[in-house]
GROMACS .gro file of N, CA and C in nm:
model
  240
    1UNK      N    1   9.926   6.695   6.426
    1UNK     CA    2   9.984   6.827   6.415
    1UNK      C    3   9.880   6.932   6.453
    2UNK      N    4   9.909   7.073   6.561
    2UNK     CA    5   9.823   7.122   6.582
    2UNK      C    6   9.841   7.244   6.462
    3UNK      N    7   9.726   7.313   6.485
    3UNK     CA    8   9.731   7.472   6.374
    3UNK      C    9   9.780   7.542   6.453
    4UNK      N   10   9.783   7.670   6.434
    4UNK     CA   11   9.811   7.809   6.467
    4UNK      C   12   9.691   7.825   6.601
    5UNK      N   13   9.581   7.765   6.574
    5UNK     CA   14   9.515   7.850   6.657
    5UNK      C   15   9.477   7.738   6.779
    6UNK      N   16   9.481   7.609   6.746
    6UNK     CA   17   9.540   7.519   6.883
    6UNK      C   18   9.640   7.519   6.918
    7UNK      N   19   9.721   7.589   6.849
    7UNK     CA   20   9.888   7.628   6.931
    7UNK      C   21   9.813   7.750   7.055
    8UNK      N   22   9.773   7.812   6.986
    8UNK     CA   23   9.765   7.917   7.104
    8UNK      C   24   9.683   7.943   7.198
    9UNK      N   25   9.537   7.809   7.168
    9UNK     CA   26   9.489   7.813   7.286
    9UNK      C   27   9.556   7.702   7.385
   10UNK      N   28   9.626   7.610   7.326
   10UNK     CA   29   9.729   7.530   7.429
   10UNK      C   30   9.808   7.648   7.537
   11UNK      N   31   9.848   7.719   7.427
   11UNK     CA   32   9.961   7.784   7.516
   11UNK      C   33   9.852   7.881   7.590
   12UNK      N   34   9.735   7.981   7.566
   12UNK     CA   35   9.712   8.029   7.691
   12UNK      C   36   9.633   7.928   7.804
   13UNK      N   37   9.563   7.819   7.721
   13UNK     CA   38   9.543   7.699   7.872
   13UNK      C   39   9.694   7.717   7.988
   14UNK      N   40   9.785   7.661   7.916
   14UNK     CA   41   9.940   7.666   8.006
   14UNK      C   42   9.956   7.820   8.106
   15UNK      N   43   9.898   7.950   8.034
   15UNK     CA   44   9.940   8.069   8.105
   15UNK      C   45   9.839   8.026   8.184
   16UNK      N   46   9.685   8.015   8.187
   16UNK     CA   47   9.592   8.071   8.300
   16UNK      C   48   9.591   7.923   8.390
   17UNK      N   49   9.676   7.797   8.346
   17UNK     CA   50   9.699   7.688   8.437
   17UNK      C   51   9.812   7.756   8.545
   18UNK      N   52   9.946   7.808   8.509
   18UNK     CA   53  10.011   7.877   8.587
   18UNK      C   54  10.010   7.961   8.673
   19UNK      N   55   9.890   8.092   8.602
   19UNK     CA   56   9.840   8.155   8.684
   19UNK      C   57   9.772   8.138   8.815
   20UNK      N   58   9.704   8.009   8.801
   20UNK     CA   59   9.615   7.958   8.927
   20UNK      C   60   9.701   7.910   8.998
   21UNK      N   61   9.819   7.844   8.945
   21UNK     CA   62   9.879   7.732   9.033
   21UNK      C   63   9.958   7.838   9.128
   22UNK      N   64  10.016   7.990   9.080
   22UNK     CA   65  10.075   8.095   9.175
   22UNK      C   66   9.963   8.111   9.226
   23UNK      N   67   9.839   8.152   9.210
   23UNK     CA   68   9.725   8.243   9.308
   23UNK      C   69   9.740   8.059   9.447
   24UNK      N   70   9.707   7.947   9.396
   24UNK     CA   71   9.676   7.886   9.476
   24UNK      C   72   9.827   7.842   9.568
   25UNK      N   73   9.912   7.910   9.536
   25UNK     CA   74  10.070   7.896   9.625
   25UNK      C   75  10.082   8.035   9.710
   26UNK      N   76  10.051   8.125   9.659
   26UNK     CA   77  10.029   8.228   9.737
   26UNK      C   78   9.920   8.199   9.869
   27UNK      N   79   9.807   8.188   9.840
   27UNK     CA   80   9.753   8.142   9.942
   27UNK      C   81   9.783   8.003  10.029
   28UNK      N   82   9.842   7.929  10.007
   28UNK     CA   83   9.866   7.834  10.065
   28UNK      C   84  10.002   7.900  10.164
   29UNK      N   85  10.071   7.970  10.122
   29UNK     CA   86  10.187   8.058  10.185
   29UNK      C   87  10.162   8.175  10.256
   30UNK      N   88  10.054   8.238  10.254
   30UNK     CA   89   9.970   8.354  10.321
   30UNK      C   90   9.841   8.300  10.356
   31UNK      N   91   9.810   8.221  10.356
   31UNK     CA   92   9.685   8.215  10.439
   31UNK      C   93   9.595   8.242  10.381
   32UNK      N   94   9.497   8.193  10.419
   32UNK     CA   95   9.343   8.217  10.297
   32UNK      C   96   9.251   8.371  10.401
   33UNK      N   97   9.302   8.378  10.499
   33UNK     CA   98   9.239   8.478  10.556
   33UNK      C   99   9.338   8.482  10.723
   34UNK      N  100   9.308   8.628  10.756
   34UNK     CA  101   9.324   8.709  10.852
   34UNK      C  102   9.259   8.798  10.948
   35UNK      N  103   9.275   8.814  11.078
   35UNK     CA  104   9.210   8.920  11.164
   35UNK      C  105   9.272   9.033  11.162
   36UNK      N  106   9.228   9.132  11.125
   36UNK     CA  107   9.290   9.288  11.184
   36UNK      C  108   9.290   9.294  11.302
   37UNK      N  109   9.381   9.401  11.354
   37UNK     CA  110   9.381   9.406  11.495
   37UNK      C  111   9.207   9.444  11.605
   38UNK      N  112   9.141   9.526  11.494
   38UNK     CA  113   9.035   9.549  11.538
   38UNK      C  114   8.933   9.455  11.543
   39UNK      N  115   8.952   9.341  11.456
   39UNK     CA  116   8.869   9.225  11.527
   39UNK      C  117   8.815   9.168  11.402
   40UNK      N  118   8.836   9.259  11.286
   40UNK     CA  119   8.744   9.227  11.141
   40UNK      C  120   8.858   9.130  11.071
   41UNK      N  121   8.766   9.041  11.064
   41UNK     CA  122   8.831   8.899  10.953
   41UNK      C  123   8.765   8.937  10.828
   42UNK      N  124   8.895   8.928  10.745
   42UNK     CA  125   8.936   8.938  10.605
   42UNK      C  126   8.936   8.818  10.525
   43UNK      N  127   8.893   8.791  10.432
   43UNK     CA  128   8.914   8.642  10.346
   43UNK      C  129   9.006   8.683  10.207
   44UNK      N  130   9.147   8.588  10.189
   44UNK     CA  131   9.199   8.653  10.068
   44UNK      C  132   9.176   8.610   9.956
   45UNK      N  133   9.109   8.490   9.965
   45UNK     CA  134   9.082   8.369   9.832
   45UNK      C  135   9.017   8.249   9.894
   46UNK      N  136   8.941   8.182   9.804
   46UNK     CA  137   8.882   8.047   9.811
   46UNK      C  138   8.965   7.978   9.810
   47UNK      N  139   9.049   7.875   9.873
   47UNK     CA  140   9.125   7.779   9.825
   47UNK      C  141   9.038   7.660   9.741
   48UNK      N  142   8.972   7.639   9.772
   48UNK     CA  143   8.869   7.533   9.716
   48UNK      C  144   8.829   7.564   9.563
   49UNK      N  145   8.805   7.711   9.583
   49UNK     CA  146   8.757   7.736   9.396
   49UNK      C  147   8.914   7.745   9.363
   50UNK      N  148   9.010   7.809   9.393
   50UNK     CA  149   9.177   7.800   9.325
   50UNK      C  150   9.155   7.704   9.277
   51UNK      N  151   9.137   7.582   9.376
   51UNK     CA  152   9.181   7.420   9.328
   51UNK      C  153   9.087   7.370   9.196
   52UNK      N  154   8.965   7.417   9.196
   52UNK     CA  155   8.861   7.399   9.074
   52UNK      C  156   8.912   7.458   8.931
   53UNK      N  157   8.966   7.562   8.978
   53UNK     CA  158   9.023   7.655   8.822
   53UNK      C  159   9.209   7.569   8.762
   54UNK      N  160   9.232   7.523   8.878
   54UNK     CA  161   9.379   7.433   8.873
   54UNK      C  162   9.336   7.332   8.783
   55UNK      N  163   9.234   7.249   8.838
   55UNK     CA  164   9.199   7.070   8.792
   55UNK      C  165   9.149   7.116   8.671
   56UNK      N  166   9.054   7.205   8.663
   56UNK     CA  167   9.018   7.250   8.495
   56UNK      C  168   9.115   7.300   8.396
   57UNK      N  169   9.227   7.357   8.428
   57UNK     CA  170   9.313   7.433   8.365
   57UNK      C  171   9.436   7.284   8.299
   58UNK      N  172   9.422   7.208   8.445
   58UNK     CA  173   9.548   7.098   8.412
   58UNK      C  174   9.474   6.987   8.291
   59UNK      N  175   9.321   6.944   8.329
   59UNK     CA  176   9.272   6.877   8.247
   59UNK      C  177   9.289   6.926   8.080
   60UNK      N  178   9.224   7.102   8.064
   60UNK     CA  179   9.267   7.156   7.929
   60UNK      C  180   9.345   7.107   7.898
   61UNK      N  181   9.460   7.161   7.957
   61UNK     CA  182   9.620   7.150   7.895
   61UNK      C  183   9.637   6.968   7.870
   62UNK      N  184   9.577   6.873   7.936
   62UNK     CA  185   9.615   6.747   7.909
   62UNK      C  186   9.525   6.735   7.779
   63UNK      N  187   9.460   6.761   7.792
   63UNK     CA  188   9.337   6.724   7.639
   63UNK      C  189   9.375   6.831   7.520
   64UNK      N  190   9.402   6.917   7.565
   64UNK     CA  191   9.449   7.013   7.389
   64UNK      C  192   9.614   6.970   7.368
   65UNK      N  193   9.669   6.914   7.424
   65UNK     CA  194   9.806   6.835   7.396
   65UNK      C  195   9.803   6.658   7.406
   66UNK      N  196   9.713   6.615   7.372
   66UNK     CA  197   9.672   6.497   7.353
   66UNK      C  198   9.762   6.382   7.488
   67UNK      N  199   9.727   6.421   7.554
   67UNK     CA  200   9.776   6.355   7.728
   67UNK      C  201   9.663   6.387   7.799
   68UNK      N  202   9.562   6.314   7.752
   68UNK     CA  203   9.451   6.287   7.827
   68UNK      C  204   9.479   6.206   7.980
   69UNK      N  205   9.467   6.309   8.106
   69UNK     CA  206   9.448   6.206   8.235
   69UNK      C  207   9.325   6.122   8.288
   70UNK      N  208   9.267   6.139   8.190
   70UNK     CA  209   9.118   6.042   8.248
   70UNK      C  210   9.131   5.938   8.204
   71UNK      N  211   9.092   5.896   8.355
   71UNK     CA  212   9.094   5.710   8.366
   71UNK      C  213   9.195   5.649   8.419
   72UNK      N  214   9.307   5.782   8.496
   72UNK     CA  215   9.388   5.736   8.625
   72UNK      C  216   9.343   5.679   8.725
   73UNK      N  217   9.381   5.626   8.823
   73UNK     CA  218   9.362   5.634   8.921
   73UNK      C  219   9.460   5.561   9.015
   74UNK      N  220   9.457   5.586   9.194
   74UNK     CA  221   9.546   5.545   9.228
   74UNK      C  222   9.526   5.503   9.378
   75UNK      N  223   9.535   5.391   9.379
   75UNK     CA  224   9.497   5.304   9.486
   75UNK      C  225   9.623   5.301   9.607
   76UNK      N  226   9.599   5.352   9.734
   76UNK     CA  227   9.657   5.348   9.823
   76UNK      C  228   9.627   5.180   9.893
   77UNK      N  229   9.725   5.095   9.934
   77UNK     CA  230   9.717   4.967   9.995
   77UNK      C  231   9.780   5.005  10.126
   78UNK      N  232   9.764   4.939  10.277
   78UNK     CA  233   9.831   4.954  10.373
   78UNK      C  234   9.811   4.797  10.390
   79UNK      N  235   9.947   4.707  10.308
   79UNK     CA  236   9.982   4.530  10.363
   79UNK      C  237  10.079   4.537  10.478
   80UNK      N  238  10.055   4.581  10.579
   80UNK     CA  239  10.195   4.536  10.726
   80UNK      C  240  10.134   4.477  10.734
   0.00000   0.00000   0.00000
């Protein structure tokens, strides 16, 4: 049984896991960067750090709700 106050850091793990998972869909849907017409490239986000704040955010949420993912893993085979 959790308390009051692992209730609620579960639940903001869940908000700032969500949060990343929109910042890292937005960019995946806009592009991580752009040229202006004048020639200056713009960067809108790291995709790489998104994905770091995602895997940390999803791990929280699996470990403060006792669904630990460590020690998956998953083996691709190619038998033709």
């Amino acid at each position: 049984m959790q308390t009051k106050g692992e209730k609620m850091i579960l639940e903001e793990a869940k908000r700032r896991l969500a949060m990343w998972l929109e910042a890292e869909e937005a960019v995946a849907i806009g592009g991580q960067s752009y040229e202006t017409q004048g020639g200056r490239k713009l960067t809108r986000a790291n995709i790489s750090e998104i994905r770091k704040y995602v895997e940390y955010y999803e791990r929280k949420v699996a470990s403060l709700s006792g669904k630990s993912k460590m020690g998956r893993r998953v083996i691709f085979r190619d038998d033709l």
